[in-house]
Short mmCIF file of C-alpha atoms in Angstrom, two decimals:
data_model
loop_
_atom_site.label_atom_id
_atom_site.label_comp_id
_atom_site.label_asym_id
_atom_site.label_seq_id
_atom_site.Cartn_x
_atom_site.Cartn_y
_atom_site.Cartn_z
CA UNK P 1 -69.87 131.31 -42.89
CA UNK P 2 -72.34 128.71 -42.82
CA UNK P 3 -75.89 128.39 -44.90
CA UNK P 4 -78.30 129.75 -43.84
CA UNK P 5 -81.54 127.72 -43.66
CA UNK P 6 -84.84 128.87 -43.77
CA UNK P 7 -87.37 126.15 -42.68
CA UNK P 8 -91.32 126.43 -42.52
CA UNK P 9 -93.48 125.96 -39.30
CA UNK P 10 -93.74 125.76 -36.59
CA UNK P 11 -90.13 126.86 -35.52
CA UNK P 12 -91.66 126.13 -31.55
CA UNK P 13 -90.92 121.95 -30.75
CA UNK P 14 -92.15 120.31 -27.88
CA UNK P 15 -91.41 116.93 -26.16
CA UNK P 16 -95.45 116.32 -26.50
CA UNK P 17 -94.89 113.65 -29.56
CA UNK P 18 -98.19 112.40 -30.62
CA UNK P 19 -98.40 108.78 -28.91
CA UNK P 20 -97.47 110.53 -25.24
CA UNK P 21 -100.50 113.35 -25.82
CA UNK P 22 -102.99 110.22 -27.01
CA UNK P 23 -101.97 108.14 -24.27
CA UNK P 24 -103.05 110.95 -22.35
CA UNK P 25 -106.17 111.02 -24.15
CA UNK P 26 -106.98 107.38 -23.79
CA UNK P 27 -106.56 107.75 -19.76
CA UNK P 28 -108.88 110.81 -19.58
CA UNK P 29 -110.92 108.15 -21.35
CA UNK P 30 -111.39 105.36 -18.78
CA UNK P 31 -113.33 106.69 -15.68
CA UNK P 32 -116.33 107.24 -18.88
CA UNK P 33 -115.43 103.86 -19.41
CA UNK P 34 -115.63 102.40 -16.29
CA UNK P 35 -118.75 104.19 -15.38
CA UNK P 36 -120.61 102.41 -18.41
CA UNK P 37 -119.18 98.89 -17.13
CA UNK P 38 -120.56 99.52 -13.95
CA UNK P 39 -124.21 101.01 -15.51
CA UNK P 40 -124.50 98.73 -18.50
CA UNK P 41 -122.43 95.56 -17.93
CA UNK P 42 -119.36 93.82 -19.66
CA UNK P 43 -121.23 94.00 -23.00
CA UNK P 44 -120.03 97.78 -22.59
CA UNK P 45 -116.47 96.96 -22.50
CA UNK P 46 -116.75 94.70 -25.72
CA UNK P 47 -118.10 97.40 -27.68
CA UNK P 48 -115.11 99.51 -26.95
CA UNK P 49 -112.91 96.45 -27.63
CA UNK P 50 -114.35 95.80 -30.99
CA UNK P 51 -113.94 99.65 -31.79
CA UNK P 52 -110.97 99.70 -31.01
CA UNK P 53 -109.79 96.82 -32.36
CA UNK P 54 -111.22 97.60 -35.84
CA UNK P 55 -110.28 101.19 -36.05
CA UNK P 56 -106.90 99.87 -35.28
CA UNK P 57 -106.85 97.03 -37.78
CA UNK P 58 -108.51 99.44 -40.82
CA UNK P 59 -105.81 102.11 -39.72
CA UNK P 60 -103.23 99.54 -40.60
CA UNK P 61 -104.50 98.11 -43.69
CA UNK P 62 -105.69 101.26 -44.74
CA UNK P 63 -101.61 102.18 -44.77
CA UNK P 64 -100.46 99.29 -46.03
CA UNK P 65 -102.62 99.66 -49.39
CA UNK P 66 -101.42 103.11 -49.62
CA UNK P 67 -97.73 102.72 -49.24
CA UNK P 68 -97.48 104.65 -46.45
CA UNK P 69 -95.71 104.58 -43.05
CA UNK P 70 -98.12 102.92 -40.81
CA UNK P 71 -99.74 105.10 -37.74
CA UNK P 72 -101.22 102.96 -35.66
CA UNK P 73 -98.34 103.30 -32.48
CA UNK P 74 -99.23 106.65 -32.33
CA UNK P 75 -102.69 105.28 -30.48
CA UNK P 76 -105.02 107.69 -32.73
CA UNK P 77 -107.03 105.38 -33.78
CA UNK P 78 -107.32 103.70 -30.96
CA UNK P 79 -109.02 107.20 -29.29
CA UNK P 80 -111.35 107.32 -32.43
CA UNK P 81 -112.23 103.71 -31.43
CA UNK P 82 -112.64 104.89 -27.81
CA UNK P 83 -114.71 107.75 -29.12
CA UNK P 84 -116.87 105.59 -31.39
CA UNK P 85 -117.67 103.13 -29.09
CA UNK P 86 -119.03 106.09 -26.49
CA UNK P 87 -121.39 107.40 -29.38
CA UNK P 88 -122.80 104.20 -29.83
CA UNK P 89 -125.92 102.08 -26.93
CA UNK P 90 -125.29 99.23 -25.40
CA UNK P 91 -127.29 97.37 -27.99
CA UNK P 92 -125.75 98.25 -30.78
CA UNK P 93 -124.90 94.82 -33.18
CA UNK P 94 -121.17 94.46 -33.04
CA UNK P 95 -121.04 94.10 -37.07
CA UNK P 96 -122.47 97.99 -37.21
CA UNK P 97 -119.99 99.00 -34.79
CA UNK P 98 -117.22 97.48 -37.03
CA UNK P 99 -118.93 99.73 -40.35
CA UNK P 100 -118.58 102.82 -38.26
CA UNK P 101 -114.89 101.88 -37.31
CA UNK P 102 -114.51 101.56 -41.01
CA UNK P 103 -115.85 105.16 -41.48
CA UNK P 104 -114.13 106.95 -38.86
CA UNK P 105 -110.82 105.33 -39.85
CA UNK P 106 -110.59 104.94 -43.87
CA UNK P 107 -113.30 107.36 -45.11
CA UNK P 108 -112.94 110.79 -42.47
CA UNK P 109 -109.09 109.71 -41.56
CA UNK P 110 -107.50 107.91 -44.31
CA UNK P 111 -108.71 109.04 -47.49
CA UNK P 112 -107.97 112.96 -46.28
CA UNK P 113 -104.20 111.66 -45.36
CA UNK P 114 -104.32 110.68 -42.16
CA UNK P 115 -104.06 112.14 -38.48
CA UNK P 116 -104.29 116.11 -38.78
CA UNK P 117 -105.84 116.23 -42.22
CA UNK P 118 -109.46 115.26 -41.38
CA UNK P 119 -111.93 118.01 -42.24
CA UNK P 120 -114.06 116.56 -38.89
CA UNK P 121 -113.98 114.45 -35.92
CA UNK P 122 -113.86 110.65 -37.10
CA UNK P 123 -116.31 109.53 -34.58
CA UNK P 124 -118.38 111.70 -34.24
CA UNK P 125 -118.61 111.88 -37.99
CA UNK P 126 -119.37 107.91 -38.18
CA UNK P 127 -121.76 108.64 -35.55
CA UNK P 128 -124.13 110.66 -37.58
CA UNK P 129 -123.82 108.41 -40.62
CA UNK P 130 -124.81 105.56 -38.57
CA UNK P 131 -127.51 107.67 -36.94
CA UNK P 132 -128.63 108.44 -40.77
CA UNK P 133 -128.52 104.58 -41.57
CA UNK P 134 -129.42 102.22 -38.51
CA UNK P 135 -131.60 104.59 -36.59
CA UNK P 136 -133.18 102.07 -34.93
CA UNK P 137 -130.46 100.39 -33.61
CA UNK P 138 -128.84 104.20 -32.64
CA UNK P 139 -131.77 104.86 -30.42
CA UNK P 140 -132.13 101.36 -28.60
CA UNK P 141 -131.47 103.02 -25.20
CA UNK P 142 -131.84 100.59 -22.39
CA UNK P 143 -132.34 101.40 -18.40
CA UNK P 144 -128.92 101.12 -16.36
CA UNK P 145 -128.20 98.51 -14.40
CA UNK P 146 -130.86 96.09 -16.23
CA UNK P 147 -130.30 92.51 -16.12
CA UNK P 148 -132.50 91.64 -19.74
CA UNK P 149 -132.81 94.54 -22.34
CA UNK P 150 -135.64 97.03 -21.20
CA UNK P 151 -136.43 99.51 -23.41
CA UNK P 152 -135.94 103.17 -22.61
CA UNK P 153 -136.26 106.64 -23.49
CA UNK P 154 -133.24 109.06 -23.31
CA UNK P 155 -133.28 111.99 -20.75
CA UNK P 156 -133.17 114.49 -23.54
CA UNK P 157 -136.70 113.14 -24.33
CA UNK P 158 -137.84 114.66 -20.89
CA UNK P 159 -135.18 117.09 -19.83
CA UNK P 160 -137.26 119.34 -17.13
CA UNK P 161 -137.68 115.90 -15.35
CA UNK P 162 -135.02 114.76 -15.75
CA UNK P 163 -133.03 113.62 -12.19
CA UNK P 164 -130.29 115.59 -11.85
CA UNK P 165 -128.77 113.52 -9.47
CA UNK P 166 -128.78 110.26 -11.90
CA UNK P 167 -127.77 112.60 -14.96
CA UNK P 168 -124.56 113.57 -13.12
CA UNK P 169 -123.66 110.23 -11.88
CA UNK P 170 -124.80 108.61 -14.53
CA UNK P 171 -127.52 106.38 -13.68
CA UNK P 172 -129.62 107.50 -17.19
CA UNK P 173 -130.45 105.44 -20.06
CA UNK P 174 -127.96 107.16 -23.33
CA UNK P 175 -125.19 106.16 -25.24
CA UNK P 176 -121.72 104.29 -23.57
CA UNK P 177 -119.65 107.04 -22.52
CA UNK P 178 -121.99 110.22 -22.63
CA UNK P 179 -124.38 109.07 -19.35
CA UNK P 180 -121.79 110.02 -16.65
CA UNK P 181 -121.18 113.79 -16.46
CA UNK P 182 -118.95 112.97 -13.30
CA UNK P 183 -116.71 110.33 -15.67
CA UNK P 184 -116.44 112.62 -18.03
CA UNK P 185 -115.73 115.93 -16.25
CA UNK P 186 -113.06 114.03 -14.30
CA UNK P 187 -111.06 112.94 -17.38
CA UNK P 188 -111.68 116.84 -18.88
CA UNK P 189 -109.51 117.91 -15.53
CA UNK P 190 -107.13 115.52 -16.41
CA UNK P 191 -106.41 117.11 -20.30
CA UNK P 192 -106.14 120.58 -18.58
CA UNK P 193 -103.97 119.37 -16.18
CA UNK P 194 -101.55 117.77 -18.46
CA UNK P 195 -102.19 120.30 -21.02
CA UNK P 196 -103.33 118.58 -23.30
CA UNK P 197 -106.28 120.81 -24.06
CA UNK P 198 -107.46 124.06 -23.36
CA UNK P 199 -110.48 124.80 -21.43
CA UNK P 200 -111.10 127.66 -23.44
CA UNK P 201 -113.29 125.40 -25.80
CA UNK P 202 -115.28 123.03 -23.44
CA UNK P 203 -116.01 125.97 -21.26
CA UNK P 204 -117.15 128.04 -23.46
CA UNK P 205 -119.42 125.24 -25.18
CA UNK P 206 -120.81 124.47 -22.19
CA UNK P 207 -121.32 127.52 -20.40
CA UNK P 208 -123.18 129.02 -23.68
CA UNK P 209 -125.49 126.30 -23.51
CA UNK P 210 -126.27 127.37 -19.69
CA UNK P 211 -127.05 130.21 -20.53
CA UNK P 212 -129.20 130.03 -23.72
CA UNK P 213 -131.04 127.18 -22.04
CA UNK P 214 -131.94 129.49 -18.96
CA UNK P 215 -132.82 132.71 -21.30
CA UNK P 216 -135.23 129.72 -23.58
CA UNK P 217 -137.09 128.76 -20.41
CA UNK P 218 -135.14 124.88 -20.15
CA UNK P 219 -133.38 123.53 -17.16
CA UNK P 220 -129.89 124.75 -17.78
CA UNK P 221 -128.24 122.35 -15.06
CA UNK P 222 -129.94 119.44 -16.79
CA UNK P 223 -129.35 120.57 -20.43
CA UNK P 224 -125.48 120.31 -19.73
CA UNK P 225 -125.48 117.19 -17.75
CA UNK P 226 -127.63 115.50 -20.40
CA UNK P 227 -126.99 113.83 -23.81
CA UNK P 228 -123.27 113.99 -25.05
CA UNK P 229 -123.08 117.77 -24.26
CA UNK P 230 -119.99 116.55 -22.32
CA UNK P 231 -118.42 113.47 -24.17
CA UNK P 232 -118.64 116.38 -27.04
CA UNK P 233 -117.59 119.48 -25.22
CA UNK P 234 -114.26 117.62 -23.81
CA UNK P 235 -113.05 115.06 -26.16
CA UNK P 236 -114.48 115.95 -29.78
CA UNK P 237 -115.07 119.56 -30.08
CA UNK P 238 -111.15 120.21 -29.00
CA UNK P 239 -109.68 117.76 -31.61
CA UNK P 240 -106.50 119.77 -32.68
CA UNK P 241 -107.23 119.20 -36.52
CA UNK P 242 -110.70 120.10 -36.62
CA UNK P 243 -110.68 123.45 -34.52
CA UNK P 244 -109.80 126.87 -34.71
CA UNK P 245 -106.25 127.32 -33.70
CA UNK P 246 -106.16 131.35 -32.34
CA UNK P 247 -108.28 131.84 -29.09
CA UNK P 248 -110.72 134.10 -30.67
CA UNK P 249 -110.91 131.19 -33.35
CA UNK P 250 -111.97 128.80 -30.20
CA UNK P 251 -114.39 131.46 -28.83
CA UNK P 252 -116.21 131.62 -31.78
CA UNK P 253 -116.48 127.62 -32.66
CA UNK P 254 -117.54 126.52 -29.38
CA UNK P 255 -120.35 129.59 -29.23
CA UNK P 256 -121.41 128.45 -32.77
CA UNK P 257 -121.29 124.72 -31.46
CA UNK P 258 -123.57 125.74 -27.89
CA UNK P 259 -125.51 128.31 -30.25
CA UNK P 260 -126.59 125.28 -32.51
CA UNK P 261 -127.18 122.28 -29.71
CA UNK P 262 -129.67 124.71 -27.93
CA UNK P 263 -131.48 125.07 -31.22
CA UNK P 264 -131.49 121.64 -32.50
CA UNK P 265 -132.46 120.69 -29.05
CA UNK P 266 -135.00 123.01 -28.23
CA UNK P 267 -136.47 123.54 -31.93
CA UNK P 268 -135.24 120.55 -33.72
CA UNK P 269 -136.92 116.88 -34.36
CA UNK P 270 -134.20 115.51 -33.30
CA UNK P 271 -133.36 115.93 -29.08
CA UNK P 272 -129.69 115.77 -29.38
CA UNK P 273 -127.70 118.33 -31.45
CA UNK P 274 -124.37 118.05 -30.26
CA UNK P 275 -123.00 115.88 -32.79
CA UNK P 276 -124.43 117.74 -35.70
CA UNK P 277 -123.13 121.37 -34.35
CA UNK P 278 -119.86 120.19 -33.62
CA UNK P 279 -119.39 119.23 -37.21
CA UNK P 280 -121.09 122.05 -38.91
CA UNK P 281 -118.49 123.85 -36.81
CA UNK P 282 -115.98 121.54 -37.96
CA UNK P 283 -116.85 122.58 -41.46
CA UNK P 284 -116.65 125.99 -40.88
CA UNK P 285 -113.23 125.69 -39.09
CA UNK P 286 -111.05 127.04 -42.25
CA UNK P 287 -113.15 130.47 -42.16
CA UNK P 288 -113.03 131.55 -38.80
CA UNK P 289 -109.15 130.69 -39.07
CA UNK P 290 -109.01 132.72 -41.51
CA UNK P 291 -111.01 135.44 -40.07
CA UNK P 292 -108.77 135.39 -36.79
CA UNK P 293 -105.52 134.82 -38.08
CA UNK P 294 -102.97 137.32 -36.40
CA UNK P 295 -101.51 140.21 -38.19
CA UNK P 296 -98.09 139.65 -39.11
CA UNK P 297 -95.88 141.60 -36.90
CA UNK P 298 -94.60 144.84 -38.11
CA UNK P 299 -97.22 145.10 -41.16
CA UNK P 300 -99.29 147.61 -41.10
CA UNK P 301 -102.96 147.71 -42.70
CA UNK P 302 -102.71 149.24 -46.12
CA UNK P 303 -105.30 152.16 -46.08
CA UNK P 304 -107.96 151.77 -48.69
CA UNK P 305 -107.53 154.39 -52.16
CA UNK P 306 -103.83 154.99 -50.42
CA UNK P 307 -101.39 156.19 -52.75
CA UNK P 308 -98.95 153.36 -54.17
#
């Protein structure tokens, strides 16, 4: 009779190795990316580039120091370069864009062990810190489709007048990849389709914010069509290492995440919250797994002052 082997989890494999599901990622990806060519010229497309060439290159160095086997073929940090570059205007000095690469990649990624051990999103995390230390150059929005730099105000600054049309489409003033809900929404089918995510998150996020932005008196069409309600919703609230992992678990981050983005928004001095509630959310992640976690089968609750 042979051993007998007990391994630990998960006992369930798949064929989805990590490369094939962030290749997958990287093409849900390019209609945002194509839509910010087309709205804010080539400069958009060497933003991205430099992302994602740095998050690549600090992925691999970041390795190398460490002894470890290197990551970067499984296209990670590529998507966190992706992801940076769609937080970030137009504008924005390549040599920041580089320190936020450095961020995303080294400090969230690296220094927590790598791919599935960051406590939060690597973008969106290197977003805020950038936010907290070039603010300025974070909030240089400039009008689409402007041959020199004109300065502009975001749609979140104006929200009830917003156009609708232009927020959908894309033709707004905002950050690379959040001005095109269309773009966006288009590579969020994709995920689903290929199962890469599941919609339980993104529609939950979003349709929370619909409906607290109705019951507060805002324009719920243009609340979820504006800002990165969508970049976030898709592509960094439904990061497998940062989120919940039962479905009550996902119910209850993306709530706290809409909960939070229609107060910042609405109440804060900031307009945007999205970034900021997804990783409060982040943070609370380990609690609410805990809090959901299924009951092992076949053990029953042990009544309380039950004799031993």
């Amino acid at each position: 009779m042979g051993n007998f082997v007990v391994t630990p989890s998960p006992h369930i494999t798949s064929n989805n190795k990590t490369s094939i599901i962030m290749r997958d990622v990287v093409i849900a990806l390019m209609p945002a990316l194509v839509a910010a060519n087309v709205v804010f010229g080539i400069r958009a497309l060497l933003v991205t580039a430099v992302c994602v060439l740095s998050c690549v290159l600090f992925e691999y160095l970041s390795r190398l120091v460490m002894k470890k086997e290197n990551t970067i073929s499984d296209l990670s940090a590529v998507v966190t370069g992706v992801l940076l570059a769609y937080n970030l205007p137009v504008t924005i000095p390549l040599w920041i864009a580089v320190i936020g690469s450095f961020i995303a990649i080294v400090v969230v990624k690296q220094m927590f062990g790598g791919i599935g051990q960051n406590f939060a999103n690597p973008a969106l995390t290197a977003r805020i810190v950038l936010f907290a230390s070039f603010a300025v150059h974070m909030t240089n929005w400039v009008e689409p489709f402007a041959v020199d730099t004109v300065s502009s105000a975001t749609p979140l600054l104006d929200i009830e007048h917003a156009d609708t049309l232009a927020l959908f489409l894309g033709n707004v003033p905002g950050c690379l990849g959040e001005t095109s809900a269309l773009a966006l929404l288009i590579g969020g089918v994709y995920l689903v389709i290929r199962k890469v995510i599941s919609p339980v998150i993104p529609v939950t996020y979003i349709g929370t914010v619909f409906v607290l932005s109705y019951l507060f008196g805002s324009d719920p069409v243009n609340q979820i069509l504006a800002g990165g309600l969508m970049l976030g919703a898709i592509f960094m609230a439904t990061d497998y290492a940062t989120t919940p992992i039962t479905t009550k678990g996902k119910l209850i981050f993306a709530f706290g995440c809409g909960l939070m983005t229609v107060a910042i928004r609405l109440y804060g001095a900031y307009p945007e919250g999205v970034s900021f509630s997804i990783l409060f959310m982040n943070l609370l992640t380990p609690l609410i797994d805990r809090a959901t976690k299924a009951k092992p089968f076949g053990v029953e609750k042990v009544r309380k002052g039950a004799e031993k």
